[in-house]
């Protein structure tokens, strides 16, 4: 059963935005895709770039370091089906956005 940690307010993250958070010893990237929130591990699998600092277009984030791209709804690399970053559950409770981490 994951435990949920509140990391942001809904009004702090309009559609199309991305942010990084430290939660439960991890760094997690949170994205707003057309009003729905998605969370993935912040660390790019190329050389560790910060995905939460990348540009989000539709549901694809581009790593700011060398341009690898990931679907933030699944963690899947756009270019290589064998590469996927971990994803985390997100729930919205009132104005709060909470990320599910290990219980
Ligand atoms: S570290 Fe992300 S593309 Fe190189």
Coordinates of N, CA and C and ligand atoms in Angstrom, one line a residue:
X1 N 0.9 -1.2 0.0 CA 0.0 0.0 0.0 C 0.9 1.2 0.0
X2 N 0.9 2.0 -1.1 CA 1.7 3.2 -1.1 C 1.3 4.2 -0.1
X3 N 2.3 5.0 0.4 CA 1.9 6.1 1.2 C 2.0 7.4 0.3
X4 N 1.1 8.3 0.5 CA 1.0 9.5 -0.3 C 1.6 10.7 0.4
X5 N 2.5 11.4 -0.3 CA 3.1 12.6 0.2 C 2.7 13.8 -0.6
X6 N 2.2 14.8 0.1 CA 1.8 16.0 -0.6 C 3.0 16.8 -1.1
X7 N 3.0 17.1 -2.3 CA 4.2 17.8 -2.9 C 3.9 19.2 -3.5
X8 N 2.7 19.5 -3.8 CA 2.4 20.8 -4.4 C 0.9 21.0 -4.4
X9 N 0.5 22.3 -4.7 CA -0.9 22.7 -4.8 C -1.2 22.7 -6.3
X10 N -2.5 22.3 -6.6 CA -2.9 22.3 -8.0 C -2.7 23.6 -8.7
X11 N -3.0 24.7 -8.0 CA -2.9 26.0 -8.7 C -1.4 26.5 -8.9
X12 N -0.4 25.7 -8.3 CA 1.0 26.0 -8.6 C 1.5 25.4 -9.8
X13 N 0.7 24.5 -10.4 CA 1.1 23.7 -11.6 C 0.1 23.7 -12.7
X14 N 0.1 24.8 -13.5 CA -0.9 24.8 -14.6 C -0.5 23.8 -15.7
X15 N -1.5 23.5 -16.6 CA -1.2 22.6 -17.7 C 0.1 22.9 -18.4
X16 N 0.9 21.9 -18.7 CA 2.1 22.1 -19.5 C 3.3 22.4 -18.7
X17 N 3.2 22.4 -17.3 CA 4.3 22.6 -16.5 C 4.9 21.4 -15.9
X18 N 6.2 21.5 -15.4 CA 6.9 20.4 -14.9 C 7.7 20.9 -13.6
X19 N 7.8 20.0 -12.6 CA 8.6 20.4 -11.4 C 9.3 19.2 -10.9
X20 N 10.3 19.5 -10.1 CA 11.0 18.4 -9.4 C 10.7 18.5 -7.9
X21 N 10.6 17.3 -7.3 CA 10.4 17.2 -5.8 C 11.3 16.2 -5.2
X22 N 11.7 16.4 -4.0 CA 12.3 15.4 -3.2 C 11.2 14.8 -2.3
X23 N 11.0 13.5 -2.4 CA 10.0 12.8 -1.6 C 10.5 11.4 -1.2
X24 N 10.5 11.1 0.0 CA 10.9 9.8 0.5 C 12.3 9.3 0.0
X25 N 13.2 10.3 0.0 CA 14.6 9.9 -0.4 C 14.8 9.9 -1.9
X26 N 13.8 10.1 -2.7 CA 13.9 10.1 -4.1 C 13.7 11.5 -4.7
X27 N 14.1 11.7 -5.9 CA 13.8 12.9 -6.7 C 12.8 12.5 -7.8
X28 N 11.7 13.2 -7.7 CA 10.5 12.8 -8.6 C 10.2 14.0 -9.4
X29 N 9.9 13.8 -10.7 CA 9.4 14.8 -11.6 C 7.9 14.7 -11.8
X30 N 7.3 15.8 -11.6 CA 5.8 15.9 -11.7 C 5.4 16.8 -12.9
X31 N 4.4 16.3 -13.6 CA 4.0 17.0 -14.9 C 2.5 17.2 -14.9
X32 N 2.0 18.3 -15.5 CA 0.6 18.5 -15.7 C 0.4 18.4 -17.2
X33 N -0.3 17.3 -17.6 CA -0.6 17.1 -19.1 C -2.1 17.4 -19.2
X34 N -2.5 18.6 -19.7 CA -3.9 18.9 -20.0 C -4.7 18.7 -18.7
X35 N -4.2 19.1 -17.6 CA -5.0 19.0 -16.4 C -4.9 17.7 -15.6
X36 N -4.2 16.7 -16.1 CA -3.9 15.5 -15.4 C -2.5 15.5 -15.0
X37 N -2.3 14.9 -13.8 CA -0.9 15.0 -13.2 C -0.3 13.6 -13.3
X38 N 1.0 13.6 -13.7 CA 1.8 12.3 -13.8 C 3.2 12.5 -13.2
X39 N 3.7 11.5 -12.5 CA 5.0 11.6 -11.8 C 5.9 10.4 -12.3
X40 N 7.1 10.8 -12.6 CA 8.1 9.8 -13.0 C 9.4 10.1 -12.2
X41 N 10.3 9.1 -12.2 CA 11.6 9.3 -11.6 C 12.3 10.5 -12.4
X42 N 12.9 11.4 -11.6 CA 13.5 12.6 -12.2 C 14.8 12.3 -13.0
X43 N 15.4 11.1 -12.8 CA 16.7 10.9 -13.4 C 16.7 10.3 -14.8
X44 N 17.1 11.0 -15.7 CA 17.2 10.5 -17.1 C 18.1 9.3 -17.1
X45 N 17.7 8.3 -17.9 CA 18.5 7.0 -18.0 C 19.7 7.1 -18.9
X46 N 19.9 8.3 -19.5 CA 21.1 8.5 -20.4 C 22.3 8.8 -19.4
X47 N 22.3 10.0 -18.9 CA 23.4 10.3 -18.0 C 22.9 11.0 -16.7
X48 N 21.7 10.8 -16.4 CA 21.2 11.4 -15.1 C 20.7 12.8 -15.1
X49 N 20.3 13.3 -16.3 CA 19.8 14.6 -16.4 C 18.4 14.7 -15.6
X50 N 18.1 16.0 -15.2 CA 16.9 16.2 -14.4 C 15.7 16.4 -15.2
X51 N 14.9 15.4 -15.4 CA 13.7 15.4 -16.3 C 12.7 16.4 -15.8
X52 N 12.6 16.7 -14.6 CA 11.6 17.7 -14.1 C 12.0 19.1 -14.5
X53 N 13.2 19.3 -15.0 CA 13.6 20.6 -15.6 C 13.5 20.7 -17.1
X54 N 13.0 19.6 -17.7 CA 12.8 19.5 -19.1 C 11.6 20.2 -19.6
X55 N 11.6 20.4 -20.9 CA 10.4 21.1 -21.5 C 9.4 20.0 -21.8
X56 N 8.1 20.3 -21.5 CA 7.0 19.3 -21.7 C 6.2 19.8 -22.9
X57 N 6.0 18.9 -23.8 CA 5.1 19.2 -25.0 C 4.1 18.1 -25.1
X58 N 2.9 18.4 -25.0 CA 1.8 17.4 -24.9 C 2.2 16.5 -23.7
X59 N 2.4 15.2 -24.0 CA 2.8 14.3 -22.9 C 4.3 13.8 -22.9
X60 N 5.1 14.5 -23.7 CA 6.5 14.2 -23.9 C 7.4 15.2 -23.2
X61 N 8.3 14.7 -22.4 CA 9.3 15.6 -21.8 C 10.6 15.4 -22.5
X62 N 11.3 16.5 -22.7 CA 12.7 16.4 -23.3 C 13.7 16.7 -22.3
X63 N 14.6 15.7 -22.1 CA 15.7 15.9 -21.1 C 16.5 17.2 -21.4
X64 N 16.7 18.1 -20.5 CA 17.5 19.3 -20.8 C 18.9 19.1 -21.1
X65 N 19.5 17.9 -20.8 CA 20.9 17.8 -21.0 C 21.3 17.4 -22.5
X66 N 20.6 16.3 -23.0 CA 21.0 15.9 -24.4 C 19.8 15.5 -25.2
X67 N 18.6 15.8 -24.7 CA 17.4 15.7 -25.6 C 16.7 14.3 -25.6
X68 N 17.1 13.4 -24.8 CA 16.3 12.2 -24.7 C 14.8 12.5 -24.4
X69 N 13.9 11.8 -24.9 CA 12.5 12.1 -24.7 C 11.7 10.9 -24.1
X70 N 10.8 11.3 -23.2 CA 10.0 10.2 -22.5 C 8.5 10.6 -22.5
X71 N 7.7 9.6 -22.6 CA 6.2 9.8 -22.4 C 6.0 9.8 -20.9
X72 N 5.6 11.0 -20.3 CA 5.5 11.1 -18.9 C 4.3 10.3 -18.3
X73 N 3.4 9.9 -19.2 CA 2.2 9.1 -18.7 C 2.6 7.6 -18.5
X74 N 3.7 7.2 -19.1 CA 4.1 5.8 -18.9 C 5.6 5.6 -18.5
X75 N 6.4 6.7 -18.6 CA 7.8 6.6 -18.3 C 8.6 6.0 -19.5
X76 N 7.9 5.7 -20.6 CA 8.5 5.0 -21.7 C 9.4 6.0 -22.6
X77 N 10.6 5.6 -22.9 CA 11.4 6.4 -23.9 C 10.7 6.4 -25.2
X78 N 10.7 7.6 -25.8 CA 10.1 7.8 -27.1 C 10.9 7.0 -28.2
X79 N 12.2 6.9 -28.0 CA 13.1 6.4 -29.1 C 13.4 4.9 -28.9
X80 N 13.3 4.4 -27.7 CA 13.8 3.1 -27.4 C 12.8 2.4 -26.5
X81 N 12.1 1.4 -27.0 CA 11.1 0.6 -26.3 C 11.6 -0.1 -25.1
X82 N 12.9 -0.3 -25.0 CA 13.5 -1.0 -23.9 C 13.8 -0.1 -22.7
X83 N 13.7 1.2 -22.9 CA 14.0 2.1 -21.8 C 12.8 2.7 -21.2
X84 N 12.7 2.7 -19.9 CA 11.5 3.2 -19.2 C 12.0 3.7 -17.8
X85 N 11.6 4.9 -17.5 CA 11.9 5.3 -16.1 C 10.7 4.9 -15.2
X86 N 10.9 4.7 -13.9 CA 9.8 4.4 -13.0 C 8.8 5.5 -12.9
X87 N 7.5 5.0 -12.7 CA 6.4 6.0 -12.6 C 5.9 5.9 -11.2
X88 N 5.2 6.9 -10.8 CA 4.6 6.9 -9.4 C 3.1 7.3 -9.5
X89 N 2.3 6.8 -8.6 CA 0.9 7.2 -8.6 C 0.8 8.6 -8.1
X90 N -0.2 9.3 -8.7 CA -0.5 10.7 -8.3 C -2.0 10.8 -7.9
X91 N -2.3 11.4 -6.8 CA -3.7 11.7 -6.6 C -3.9 13.1 -6.1
X92 N -5.0 13.6 -6.5 CA -5.4 15.0 -6.2 C -6.5 15.0 -5.1
X93 N -6.2 15.6 -4.0 CA -7.1 15.7 -2.9 C -7.4 17.2 -2.6
X94 N -8.5 17.6 -3.0 CA -8.8 19.1 -2.9 C -7.8 19.9 -3.7
X95 N -7.1 20.7 -3.1 CA -6.0 21.5 -3.7 C -4.7 20.9 -3.7
X96 N -4.6 19.7 -3.1 CA -3.2 19.1 -2.9 C -3.0 18.0 -4.0
X97 N -1.7 18.1 -4.4 CA -1.2 17.0 -5.3 C -0.3 16.1 -4.4
X98 N -0.6 14.8 -4.4 CA 0.1 13.9 -3.6 C 0.7 12.8 -4.5
X99 N 1.9 12.4 -4.2 CA 2.6 11.3 -4.9 C 2.7 10.1 -4.1
X100 N 2.4 8.9 -4.7 CA 2.5 7.6 -4.0 C 3.9 7.1 -4.0
X101 N 4.4 6.9 -2.8 CA 5.8 6.3 -2.6 C 5.6 5.0 -1.8
X102 N 6.7 4.3 -1.7 CA 6.7 3.0 -1.0 C 6.1 3.2 0.4
X103 N 5.3 2.3 0.8 CA 4.7 2.4 2.2 C 5.6 1.9 3.3
Ligands
LIG1 S1 21.2 12.9 -19.5 FE1 19.2 13.0 -20.4 S2 19.6 13.0 -22.5 FE2 21.6 12.8 -21.6

